C-alpha cells in the first residue's frame, strides 16, 4: 500500500485544480495525448510489457520503501497510464490526484528501470506522458508550476530580471578578477569558441559557480562568451512539468541565442537536466534530430582541459570524497569514465559508490521531483533511503555532485539521515586545485 | 469422412503471418507520424542492444536473478525449438510438402517439452508468490501462460498415450492441434506479440542509449 501520509499531502496546484475539471474535459485531454501526441512508441511499450516485474529492483523509490509493490515502476504505470488507456480517458478526480502524485513525486524519470527491463521499455517516458496529461489538465504541483510560469514570463526559471542577470555577471567578474587578474566574463562575443550556458540557480543562489568558470576559462586560455540577454537559461522545468510548449520555447530561445552568437560549441554548466533538455527533449519536441551546435557538458569540458594539459593540477584534495553519477550525463551521456578521470585528477582519496556508473542510484531530486517543493520534501526523502545507505557506506566526507539537482537532493539526504557529509560541484574543487597562471 | 477436413494449420498460419504483417505495417505508419522515432533508429546500436540482451547473464539484472534468467532462457529457447524440430512435425511436413527438415531425437524433444511446461508453471507460481508481480497481474496473464503451454501439455499427453482409455489418441491430437493453432493465431493480437516487438523496442532503446546518449543500456 502506498504511504498514507504521502497520499494525504495537500498541494494547491493539484487539489484546487481538480475540482474545476469536468469529465468531458478529462476525457478529451487524455484522448488527445494518447491518440494525437503519442504513437508507436507508446503503443509498443504498453502492449509489450509482460508484467514480469523485473523493473522493480531498479527503482530507488521501491527499494527505499521496503519493496512495497505499489512503488515499482510497472505498478506506477499500471496505476496511471494503463488505466487511462483501458478506460479510454474516462477517469475521475481522485484517480487523477493519485496519478499526479505518482508521476510528479514518486518517479524522477531517471531511466534506471529501462536498463532493467528486458524489452528496454522507456518507463520514464510513459510517466512523462502522464505528467503531460496532468499539465494539460492544469494539475501540476504548485511549486513546479511556478518555475514553469517563471520560464514563460521571465524566460528563466527563477524570475530573474534582465538587470539582475547583468548585475550577477558583473559581480562575479569582479570576484573572479580578485582571484585571477584578467578573468573577465565576455558578453555576446560573436564567433567565440565556447558559449557557457548556465541555469537560473547559478545566477540567483550559486553565483560563485559563474565566477569559478571565469577563472577556469582564463587559466585554460579559452575563447569564451556568455549571452547578455534571454536565452541564457535552459534549465527548463517545463520539460518536467509537462508543459512542452514552454519547453520548446525555452530551448528554441537558447539555441537561437547560440546561433546568433555564432559560437563553435556550447558548454553546459554542471546541470544534468538542462543538458538533457538542450540535447534530447527540446530538439525532439521541436522536431530536430539534435541541437544545431554541439553541446558538451562541463564534465566533458573539464576532462578535455585536464587531459590535454590546458589546466594543470597544483595540489590535490586530501579528504575522502565520493561521487554521484547524475542520470542525465551518465545514463544520458556515458560520461562516467571521464567524470572519474577528473575526480581522480583532483582528489587523493576517491571512494567510489556501489552500484556505480550507469547503475548508480538516482538522487531522487531530479526529474523535477525537488521542484515539487516543501510539501513533498519528506516524501522524497523517504523514497531515497538507499542513497543514504550507499553514501554512508563510502565513509567519504565530500560528495561530488556535477548536477544541480543531485547537489540539492543529496544535501537534503545528508541532512535528513544525519550523514555529516557535504556536497561540492567539480568546479569548486577545480579552482582550489589548479595551477594559476603567473603564480 | 477424411479426418482433417478443416484446414486448421493453414488458418493458424494465415492468421499468424497476416496478423504480424498487419501489425507491422500499421505500427510503421504510426511510427512515421512521430517525426523523431524512425530517424533515431540506428542499425549498429540497435543490433548491439538486441545481441546483448539475447545472451544469458549479459545484463546486470540477469545476474541479479540467476534462477529467473536460467528458467526464462530455457523456456523461450525450448518454446521456439520444440515445435520447429519435433520429429512428428517433420514427418507431417515431409508427407504434406515433401520437405526434408532437421529433427531432435524424441527423448530430447520430450525433455524440451517438459522444460516449457515447467517454465510455464514457474511463471504462474511467480505471479502468485512475488508481490511485485502479483501487484500488476491480471487474469489474462494467467490465461496467456496456460494458452502457451497447452499445445505442449496436450502434445506430451498424446505422445505418452496417457488417459487413452478415457480420451482416444486421435481426440487428444485434435485438441493438441486446436491448442497449437490458437496459440499461433493469438501471437499478433495478444501480449504474446512481445515476440515481434522485442526486436523493435530493444532496437529503439539501444539506438537512444547508444547513438544519442552514448551510454550502455544494460
XYZ file of C-alpha atoms in Angstrom:
657
model
C 0.000 0.000 0.000
C 1.184 3.477 -0.848
C 2.178 5.562 2.163
C -0.957 7.059 3.789
C 0.871 10.218 4.894
C 2.029 10.927 1.348
C -1.421 10.247 -0.056
C -2.863 12.887 2.269
C -0.409 15.641 1.245
C -2.289 18.715 0.092
C -0.848 20.607 -2.846
C -2.863 23.551 -4.083
C -1.557 23.078 -7.616
C -3.160 19.655 -7.729
C -6.082 19.747 -5.297
C -7.558 23.120 -6.196
C -7.478 22.475 -9.911
C -9.023 19.021 -9.835
C -12.320 20.397 -8.574
C -12.605 22.574 -11.676
C -12.373 19.698 -14.141
C -15.335 18.180 -15.935
C -15.477 14.527 -17.073
C -15.649 15.720 -20.709
C -12.522 17.800 -20.385
C -10.593 14.977 -18.692
C -11.589 12.529 -21.398
C -10.796 14.844 -24.285
C -7.360 15.797 -22.907
C -6.362 12.189 -22.253
C -7.594 11.105 -25.668
C -5.717 13.961 -27.314
C -2.413 12.980 -25.678
C -2.855 9.246 -26.222
C -4.216 9.416 -29.765
C -2.662 12.537 -31.256
C 0.550 13.319 -29.404
C 1.726 9.743 -28.893
C 2.202 6.968 -31.360
C 4.083 3.793 -31.984
C 6.415 4.103 -29.009
C 3.605 4.339 -26.506
C 1.619 1.579 -28.163
C 4.552 -0.829 -28.347
C 5.535 -0.110 -24.751
C 2.035 -0.601 -23.396
C 1.484 -3.754 -25.419
C 4.884 -5.373 -24.977
C 5.078 -5.196 -21.199
C 4.515 -8.762 -19.993
C 4.121 -7.653 -16.361
C 7.218 -9.573 -15.269
C 8.107 -7.099 -12.518
C 11.815 -7.186 -13.373
C 11.947 -3.378 -13.312
C 11.148 -3.268 -9.588
C 14.714 -3.800 -8.347
C 15.877 -0.851 -10.435
C 13.801 1.762 -8.655
C 15.124 3.681 -5.643
C 11.563 4.521 -4.565
C 10.609 0.834 -4.483
C 13.828 -0.203 -2.734
C 13.737 2.641 -0.218
C 10.139 1.934 0.741
C 10.793 -1.634 1.831
C 9.991 -3.110 -1.568
C 6.364 -2.049 -1.372
C 4.992 -3.296 -4.715
C 2.969 -0.089 -5.161
C 6.224 1.744 -5.867
C 7.691 -0.467 -8.589
C 7.989 1.254 -11.973
C 5.431 -1.042 -13.592
C 2.969 -0.512 -10.726
C 3.271 3.254 -11.244
C 2.437 2.795 -14.922
C -0.437 0.467 -14.071
C -1.954 2.958 -11.639
C -1.718 5.754 -14.185
C -1.266 5.228 -17.909
C -2.636 1.693 -18.286
C -5.834 2.682 -16.534
C -6.181 5.840 -18.627
C -5.738 3.704 -21.741
C -8.057 0.942 -20.563
C -10.827 3.359 -19.574
C -10.286 5.409 -22.707
C -9.763 8.579 -20.713
C -12.857 8.210 -18.551
C -11.160 8.678 -15.173
C -12.218 10.811 -12.207
C -10.703 13.400 -9.860
C -9.425 11.027 -7.137
C -7.780 8.906 -9.836
C -6.005 11.942 -11.269
C -4.925 13.155 -7.839
C -3.256 9.786 -7.292
C -1.765 9.764 -10.793
C -0.284 13.247 -10.358
C 1.322 12.298 -7.044
C 2.872 9.195 -8.609
C 4.082 10.794 -11.823
C 5.469 14.020 -10.320
C 6.761 12.965 -6.925
C 7.489 9.244 -6.940
C 9.331 8.972 -10.253
C 12.267 11.205 -11.193
C 12.394 9.874 -14.779
C 15.994 8.766 -14.102
C 15.576 5.878 -16.564
C 17.382 3.335 -14.426
C 14.409 0.991 -14.835
C 14.697 0.913 -18.622
C 18.104 -0.717 -18.154
C 16.452 -3.481 -16.140
C 13.535 -4.119 -18.487
C 14.354 -6.975 -20.897
C 12.436 -5.131 -23.627
C 14.028 -1.772 -22.992
C 10.664 -0.179 -22.319
C 11.148 3.511 -21.598
C 9.090 3.636 -18.414
C 10.221 7.187 -17.668
C 8.723 8.250 -20.985
C 5.416 6.637 -20.005
C 5.356 8.552 -16.718
C 6.338 11.740 -18.543
C 3.288 11.171 -20.716
C 1.191 11.076 -17.542
C 2.786 14.385 -16.490
C 1.931 15.801 -19.898
C -1.709 14.847 -19.394
C -1.669 16.393 -15.915
C -0.107 19.591 -17.267
C -2.771 19.967 -19.944
C -5.416 19.426 -17.266
C -3.756 22.075 -15.093
C -2.902 19.729 -12.230
C 0.778 20.299 -11.535
C 2.390 20.671 -8.083
C 2.226 24.364 -7.238
C 5.963 24.949 -6.766
C 6.800 23.227 -10.014
C 4.150 25.168 -11.899
C 5.687 28.366 -10.534
C 9.013 27.553 -12.209
C 7.193 26.965 -15.485
C 5.379 30.263 -15.076
C 8.733 31.955 -14.496
C 10.049 30.461 -17.726
C 7.012 31.751 -19.510
C 7.180 35.304 -18.170
C 10.864 35.964 -17.437
C 12.475 33.418 -19.800
C 14.209 31.829 -16.847
C 13.252 29.531 -14.047
C 13.633 31.947 -11.111
C 12.023 35.232 -12.161
C 15.444 36.871 -12.655
C 15.115 40.240 -14.348
C 17.412 41.424 -17.120
C 19.284 43.942 -14.914
C 19.774 41.333 -12.181
C 21.299 38.970 -14.707
C 23.860 41.515 -15.875
C 24.463 42.536 -12.273
C 25.180 38.944 -11.233
C 27.669 38.541 -14.064
C 29.463 41.820 -13.268
C 29.649 40.898 -9.593
C 31.137 37.512 -10.409
C 33.581 39.063 -12.845
C 34.882 41.239 -10.003
C 35.163 38.222 -7.717
C 36.980 36.205 -10.378
C 39.377 39.034 -11.187
C 40.275 39.276 -7.498
C 41.407 35.645 -7.660
C 42.974 35.750 -11.080
C 43.625 39.103 -12.757
C 42.027 39.314 -16.193
C 39.406 36.603 -15.524
C 36.736 38.536 -17.416
C 33.270 37.361 -18.449
C 32.999 38.383 -22.125
C 29.381 39.078 -23.082
C 27.928 38.444 -26.537
C 31.285 37.856 -28.171
C 30.434 36.703 -31.679
C 32.319 33.728 -33.055
C 33.771 32.663 -29.691
C 34.923 29.046 -29.359
C 32.655 28.440 -26.407
C 29.381 29.789 -25.088
C 28.967 28.971 -21.420
C 25.380 28.055 -20.635
C 24.031 28.122 -17.091
C 20.763 27.589 -15.294
C 18.924 30.232 -13.304
C 20.025 28.981 -9.849
C 23.627 29.831 -10.814
C 22.709 33.462 -11.235
C 20.330 33.586 -8.280
C 21.818 31.492 -5.463
C 25.081 29.889 -6.582
C 26.691 32.766 -8.464
C 30.198 31.735 -7.373
C 29.965 28.916 -9.912
C 29.965 31.507 -12.701
C 32.946 33.278 -11.124
C 34.754 29.941 -10.846
C 34.130 29.272 -14.501
C 35.616 32.662 -15.405
C 38.768 31.673 -13.508
C 38.952 28.289 -15.239
C 38.406 29.818 -18.685
C 41.135 32.387 -18.087
C 43.540 29.775 -16.686
C 42.949 27.493 -19.670
C 43.032 30.419 -22.136
C 39.645 29.571 -23.614
C 37.983 31.976 -26.031
C 34.519 32.105 -24.475
C 31.398 34.169 -24.020
C 28.078 34.355 -22.221
C 24.825 35.791 -23.569
C 23.747 39.102 -22.097
C 20.025 38.580 -22.635
C 17.266 35.961 -22.842
C 18.282 32.506 -23.920
C 20.917 32.221 -21.189
C 18.807 29.878 -19.058
C 17.846 26.491 -20.405
C 17.145 24.847 -17.071
C 13.738 24.071 -18.464
C 11.452 22.913 -15.687
C 8.636 22.928 -18.239
C 10.170 19.722 -19.613
C 9.322 18.088 -16.287
C 6.013 19.793 -15.614
C 4.697 18.523 -18.954
C 4.248 21.961 -20.497
C 6.032 21.055 -23.712
C 5.007 24.254 -25.485
C 7.056 26.257 -22.960
C 9.795 23.628 -23.040
C 10.137 24.087 -26.777
C 10.132 27.864 -26.408
C 12.941 27.763 -23.795
C 15.117 25.503 -25.932
C 14.474 27.454 -29.107
C 15.444 30.714 -27.373
C 18.596 29.124 -26.006
C 19.710 27.699 -29.333
C 18.767 30.811 -31.264
C 20.984 32.850 -28.945
C 23.874 30.424 -29.508
C 23.386 30.526 -33.278
C 23.156 34.317 -33.238
C 26.493 34.477 -31.409
C 27.947 32.059 -33.983
C 29.800 30.177 -31.245
C 31.544 26.932 -32.186
C 30.069 24.991 -29.309
C 28.180 25.354 -26.075
C 29.493 24.193 -22.718
C 26.658 23.363 -20.358
C 27.365 24.079 -16.699
C 27.107 21.368 -14.071
C 23.448 20.641 -14.559
C 22.127 17.347 -15.824
C 18.597 18.163 -16.775
C 19.450 21.365 -18.653
C 21.805 19.246 -20.710
C 19.011 16.756 -21.313
C 16.577 19.469 -22.318
C 19.023 21.111 -24.719
C 20.292 17.905 -26.299
C 17.344 15.488 -26.340
C 13.914 16.526 -25.153
C 13.920 20.042 -26.572
C 15.126 19.097 -30.063
C 12.734 16.103 -30.103
C 9.747 18.298 -29.358
C 10.891 20.874 -31.929
C 11.276 18.097 -34.497
C 15.055 18.488 -34.758
C 17.244 15.421 -34.832
C 19.708 17.109 -32.477
C 20.981 20.519 -31.357
C 22.166 22.903 -34.114
C 25.544 23.490 -32.422
C 27.459 20.806 -30.498
C 26.943 20.912 -26.737
C 29.307 19.394 -24.208
C 28.598 19.056 -20.534
C 31.014 20.760 -18.110
C 32.377 17.375 -17.019
C 33.431 16.550 -20.557
C 34.914 20.038 -20.905
C 36.943 19.688 -17.677
C 38.130 16.287 -18.864
C 39.285 17.844 -22.103
C 41.119 20.707 -20.341
C 42.821 18.359 -17.869
C 43.726 15.551 -20.261
C 45.257 17.963 -22.792
C 47.161 19.807 -20.084
C 45.429 23.152 -20.642
C 44.630 23.071 -16.940
C 47.338 21.796 -14.626
C 46.835 20.496 -11.130
C 48.991 22.128 -8.456
C 47.541 20.466 -5.336
C 45.021 17.734 -4.584
C 42.105 17.417 -2.211
C 43.170 15.097 0.605
C 39.920 14.384 2.440
C 37.936 11.320 1.339
C 35.467 12.024 -1.470
C 32.791 10.054 -3.259
C 30.942 10.788 -6.443
C 27.321 10.880 -7.541
C 26.609 9.825 -11.151
C 23.895 12.197 -12.423
C 21.371 10.300 -14.530
C 21.281 12.784 -17.375
C 25.017 12.836 -18.040
C 25.818 9.212 -17.182
C 22.848 7.162 -18.376
C 22.225 10.160 -20.595
C 25.732 10.716 -21.991
C 28.050 7.967 -20.810
C 30.326 10.446 -19.008
C 31.089 8.206 -16.014
C 34.655 7.352 -17.061
C 35.565 10.953 -17.881
C 33.998 12.035 -14.609
C 36.181 9.588 -12.702
C 39.235 10.755 -14.609
C 38.537 14.310 -13.452
C 37.812 13.293 -9.858
C 40.964 11.158 -9.625
C 42.992 14.051 -11.029
C 41.685 16.296 -8.249
C 41.365 14.007 -5.253
C 43.798 11.724 -3.490
C 41.245 9.634 -1.636
C 38.399 8.787 -4.008
C 35.918 6.172 -2.753
C 33.541 5.013 -5.418
C 29.909 4.208 -4.743
C 28.364 0.813 -5.214
C 26.476 0.394 -7.533
C 28.172 2.965 -9.755
C 28.349 4.367 -13.291
C 25.138 3.826 -15.283
C 23.828 1.697 -12.421
C 24.221 4.290 -9.683
C 21.024 5.215 -7.844
C 19.252 8.459 -8.612
C 19.391 11.401 -6.184
C 15.558 11.451 -6.065
C 15.645 15.207 -6.652
C 15.965 15.301 -10.425
C 13.231 14.998 -12.984
C 11.503 17.886 -11.233
C 10.863 15.977 -8.008
C 12.700 18.506 -5.823
C 10.877 21.298 -7.615
C 7.583 19.958 -6.272
C 8.681 21.895 -3.223
C 8.322 21.745 0.551
C 5.005 19.816 0.697
C 6.726 16.811 -0.838
C 10.151 17.028 0.785
C 9.618 14.355 3.420
C 8.048 12.002 0.902
C 11.065 12.492 -1.361
C 13.445 11.687 1.480
C 11.509 8.523 2.324
C 11.944 7.499 -1.308
C 15.713 7.718 -1.198
C 16.891 5.781 1.848
C 19.016 3.581 -0.445
C 21.098 6.574 -1.447
C 21.685 7.452 2.219
C 22.871 3.886 2.887
C 25.026 3.937 -0.227
C 26.617 7.269 0.793
C 27.215 6.164 4.377
C 28.998 3.018 3.174
C 31.667 5.093 1.401
C 32.647 6.883 4.637
C 33.586 9.877 2.488
C 33.416 13.481 3.760
C 32.623 15.126 0.464
C 30.124 14.072 -2.171
C 30.964 15.422 -5.603
C 27.777 16.216 -7.494
C 28.215 17.577 -11.026
C 24.488 18.405 -11.281
C 22.334 20.996 -9.535
C 19.543 18.573 -8.753
C 21.918 15.954 -7.378
C 23.628 18.709 -5.377
C 20.460 19.930 -3.654
C 18.947 16.453 -3.379
C 21.997 14.927 -1.749
C 22.383 17.906 0.562
C 18.834 17.140 1.782
C 19.638 13.426 2.164
C 22.750 14.245 4.189
C 20.730 16.499 6.494
C 17.775 14.164 6.925
C 19.781 10.997 7.505
C 22.470 12.868 9.528
C 25.376 11.659 7.414
C 27.735 14.503 8.323
C 28.968 14.994 4.757
C 28.818 17.930 2.385
C 28.330 18.292 -1.355
C 30.584 20.050 -3.860
C 30.470 20.828 -7.547
C 33.527 19.818 -9.573
C 34.181 23.445 -10.424
C 34.523 24.355 -6.732
C 37.278 21.747 -6.374
C 38.946 22.712 -9.638
C 39.549 26.328 -8.632
C 41.216 25.104 -5.438
C 43.445 22.605 -7.227
C 44.614 24.175 -10.459
C 47.861 25.945 -11.082
C 47.058 29.645 -11.514
C 48.970 31.246 -14.385
C 51.656 33.642 -13.226
C 51.716 32.318 -9.672
C -15.028 -38.731 -43.933
C -11.413 -37.545 -44.189
C -10.393 -36.695 -40.621
C -8.655 -33.310 -41.249
C -11.157 -31.511 -43.423
C -10.789 -28.225 -41.507
C -7.519 -26.638 -42.675
C -6.630 -25.595 -39.125
C -2.936 -25.310 -39.776
C -3.478 -23.054 -42.760
C -5.932 -20.938 -40.831
C -3.475 -20.597 -37.979
C -0.512 -19.743 -40.185
C -2.511 -17.263 -42.224
C -3.735 -15.623 -39.012
C -0.180 -15.546 -37.707
C 1.550 -14.117 -40.759
C -1.271 -11.889 -41.966
C -1.686 -10.667 -38.391
C 2.010 -9.962 -37.961
C 2.203 -8.152 -41.309
C -0.837 -6.074 -40.481
C 0.540 -5.130 -37.073
C 3.943 -4.291 -38.539
C 2.608 -2.116 -41.334
C 0.196 -0.208 -39.124
C 2.869 0.286 -36.461
C 5.360 1.533 -39.045
C 2.815 4.099 -40.250
C 2.172 5.178 -36.696
C 5.912 5.440 -36.065
C 6.380 7.624 -39.142
C 3.913 10.129 -37.670
C 6.230 10.879 -34.739
C 8.919 12.792 -36.565
C 11.852 11.672 -34.463
C 11.187 7.946 -33.993
C 12.387 6.469 -37.290
C 15.387 8.824 -37.694
C 16.501 7.822 -34.186
C 16.793 4.139 -35.116
C 20.429 3.267 -35.616
C 21.432 -0.075 -37.161
C 24.659 -0.512 -35.242
C 23.408 0.366 -31.776
C 20.054 -1.299 -32.339
C 21.781 -4.557 -33.230
C 24.209 -4.122 -30.342
C 21.338 -3.901 -27.889
C 19.422 -6.875 -29.303
C 22.510 -9.087 -29.359
C 23.467 -8.058 -25.868
C 20.079 -8.951 -24.431
C 19.716 -12.376 -26.068
C 22.810 -13.663 -24.277
C 22.140 -15.068 -20.805
C 23.746 -13.284 -17.822
C 24.918 -10.440 -20.020
C 22.950 -7.733 -18.209
C 23.120 -6.740 -14.564
C 19.504 -7.645 -13.873
C 20.057 -11.119 -15.305
C 22.997 -11.642 -12.950
C 20.966 -10.368 -10.014
C 18.306 -13.043 -10.659
C 20.098 -16.225 -11.741
C 17.119 -18.558 -11.292
C 14.804 -16.370 -13.355
C 17.455 -15.977 -16.035
C 18.021 -19.731 -16.384
C 14.298 -20.543 -16.419
C 13.407 -17.733 -18.772
C 16.106 -18.503 -21.345
C 15.453 -22.274 -21.176
C 11.707 -21.671 -21.527
C 11.977 -19.386 -24.523
C 14.583 -21.460 -26.360
C 12.657 -24.716 -25.868
C 9.402 -22.965 -26.740
C 10.744 -21.998 -30.161
C 12.875 -25.075 -30.797
C 10.444 -27.852 -29.875
C 7.651 -27.263 -32.399
C 10.143 -26.464 -35.170
C 12.325 -29.510 -34.578
C 9.853 -32.151 -33.444
C 10.100 -35.388 -35.411
C 6.301 -35.722 -35.552
C 6.054 -32.273 -37.155
C 8.910 -33.026 -39.563
C 7.077 -36.138 -40.715
C 3.949 -34.083 -41.370
C 5.898 -31.556 -43.441
C 7.526 -34.406 -45.371
C 4.191 -36.032 -46.198
C 2.419 -32.761 -46.938
C 5.098 -30.853 -48.867
C 7.951 -33.327 -49.335
C 10.094 -31.047 -47.188
C 13.148 -32.580 -45.535
C 13.771 -30.991 -42.155
C 16.004 -31.489 -39.114
C 14.532 -33.048 -36.026
C 15.500 -33.656 -32.445
C 15.805 -37.192 -31.089
C 12.460 -37.985 -29.421
C 13.929 -38.168 -25.944
C 15.448 -34.690 -26.324
C 12.127 -33.343 -27.589
C 10.449 -34.875 -24.537
C 12.883 -33.024 -22.335
C 12.454 -29.660 -24.109
C 8.665 -30.088 -23.899
C 8.897 -30.652 -20.176
C 11.136 -27.581 -19.834
C 8.427 -25.457 -21.473
C 5.726 -26.865 -19.196
C 7.892 -26.485 -16.095
C 8.823 -22.940 -17.132
C 5.154 -22.079 -17.606
C 4.325 -23.435 -14.163
C 7.231 -21.409 -12.725
C 5.852 -18.229 -14.304
C 2.362 -18.980 -12.983
C 3.630 -19.574 -9.459
C 5.835 -16.497 -9.605
C 2.795 -14.392 -10.493
C 1.212 -15.536 -7.245
C 4.262 -15.649 -4.998
C 6.198 -12.476 -5.874
C 4.389 -9.378 -4.541
C 5.794 -7.022 -7.202
C 4.488 -9.347 -9.935
C 1.150 -10.137 -8.266
C 0.503 -6.398 -7.967
C 0.418 -5.991 -11.761
C -1.047 -9.372 -12.724
C -4.499 -9.735 -14.270
C -6.487 -12.895 -15.047
C -5.447 -12.567 -18.675
C -1.799 -13.026 -17.663
C -2.593 -16.465 -16.239
C -4.692 -17.409 -19.266
C -1.899 -16.414 -21.603
C 0.627 -18.687 -19.899
C -1.924 -21.527 -19.978
C -2.521 -20.918 -23.677
C 1.209 -21.058 -24.365
C 1.841 -24.294 -22.526
C -1.365 -26.036 -23.633
C -0.035 -27.333 -27.003
C 2.984 -28.701 -25.184
C 0.913 -30.298 -22.452
C -1.592 -31.899 -24.853
C 1.132 -32.933 -27.269
C 3.043 -34.602 -24.490
C -0.047 -36.400 -23.153
C -0.819 -37.663 -26.654
C 2.755 -38.766 -27.243
C 2.835 -40.641 -23.959
C -0.616 -42.060 -24.774
C -1.792 -41.172 -21.280
C -5.539 -41.331 -20.424
C -6.048 -43.411 -23.593
C -8.901 -45.327 -22.018
C -10.973 -42.165 -21.500
C -9.701 -39.913 -24.329
C -8.766 -41.620 -27.625
C -5.384 -40.683 -29.140
C -6.987 -39.033 -32.184
C -9.101 -36.798 -29.938
C -6.083 -35.814 -27.893
C -4.140 -34.999 -31.066
C -7.057 -32.887 -32.304
C -7.095 -30.967 -29.029
C -3.338 -30.506 -29.424
C -3.757 -29.162 -32.957
C -6.518 -26.779 -31.924
C -4.405 -25.552 -28.980
C -1.404 -25.064 -31.262
C -3.495 -23.209 -33.837
C -4.981 -20.932 -31.182
C -1.534 -20.217 -29.827
C -0.146 -19.251 -33.256
C -3.154 -17.155 -34.133
C -3.009 -15.337 -30.782
C 0.567 -14.115 -31.225
C -0.166 -10.959 -33.256
C -3.194 -9.931 -31.239
C -2.238 -10.518 -27.606
C 0.638 -9.744 -25.273
C 2.419 -12.635 -26.999
C 3.267 -10.016 -29.602
C 6.246 -9.221 -27.370
C 7.840 -11.845 -29.620
C 7.538 -9.379 -32.503
C 8.016 -6.081 -30.647
C 11.046 -7.242 -28.664
C 13.261 -6.520 -31.654
C 11.850 -3.037 -32.138
C 11.632 -1.840 -28.551
C 15.175 -3.064 -27.924
C 16.474 -1.564 -31.167
C 14.896 1.787 -30.307
C 16.218 1.859 -26.766
C 19.603 0.629 -27.972
C 19.691 3.454 -30.519
C 18.701 6.127 -27.996
C 21.205 4.912 -25.449
C 23.992 4.158 -27.905
C 23.806 6.722 -30.673
C 22.308 9.705 -28.859
C 23.054 9.208 -25.189
C 26.336 7.406 -25.767
C 25.751 5.039 -22.891
C 25.125 1.327 -22.431
C 21.594 0.052 -21.991
C 22.265 -2.970 -19.793
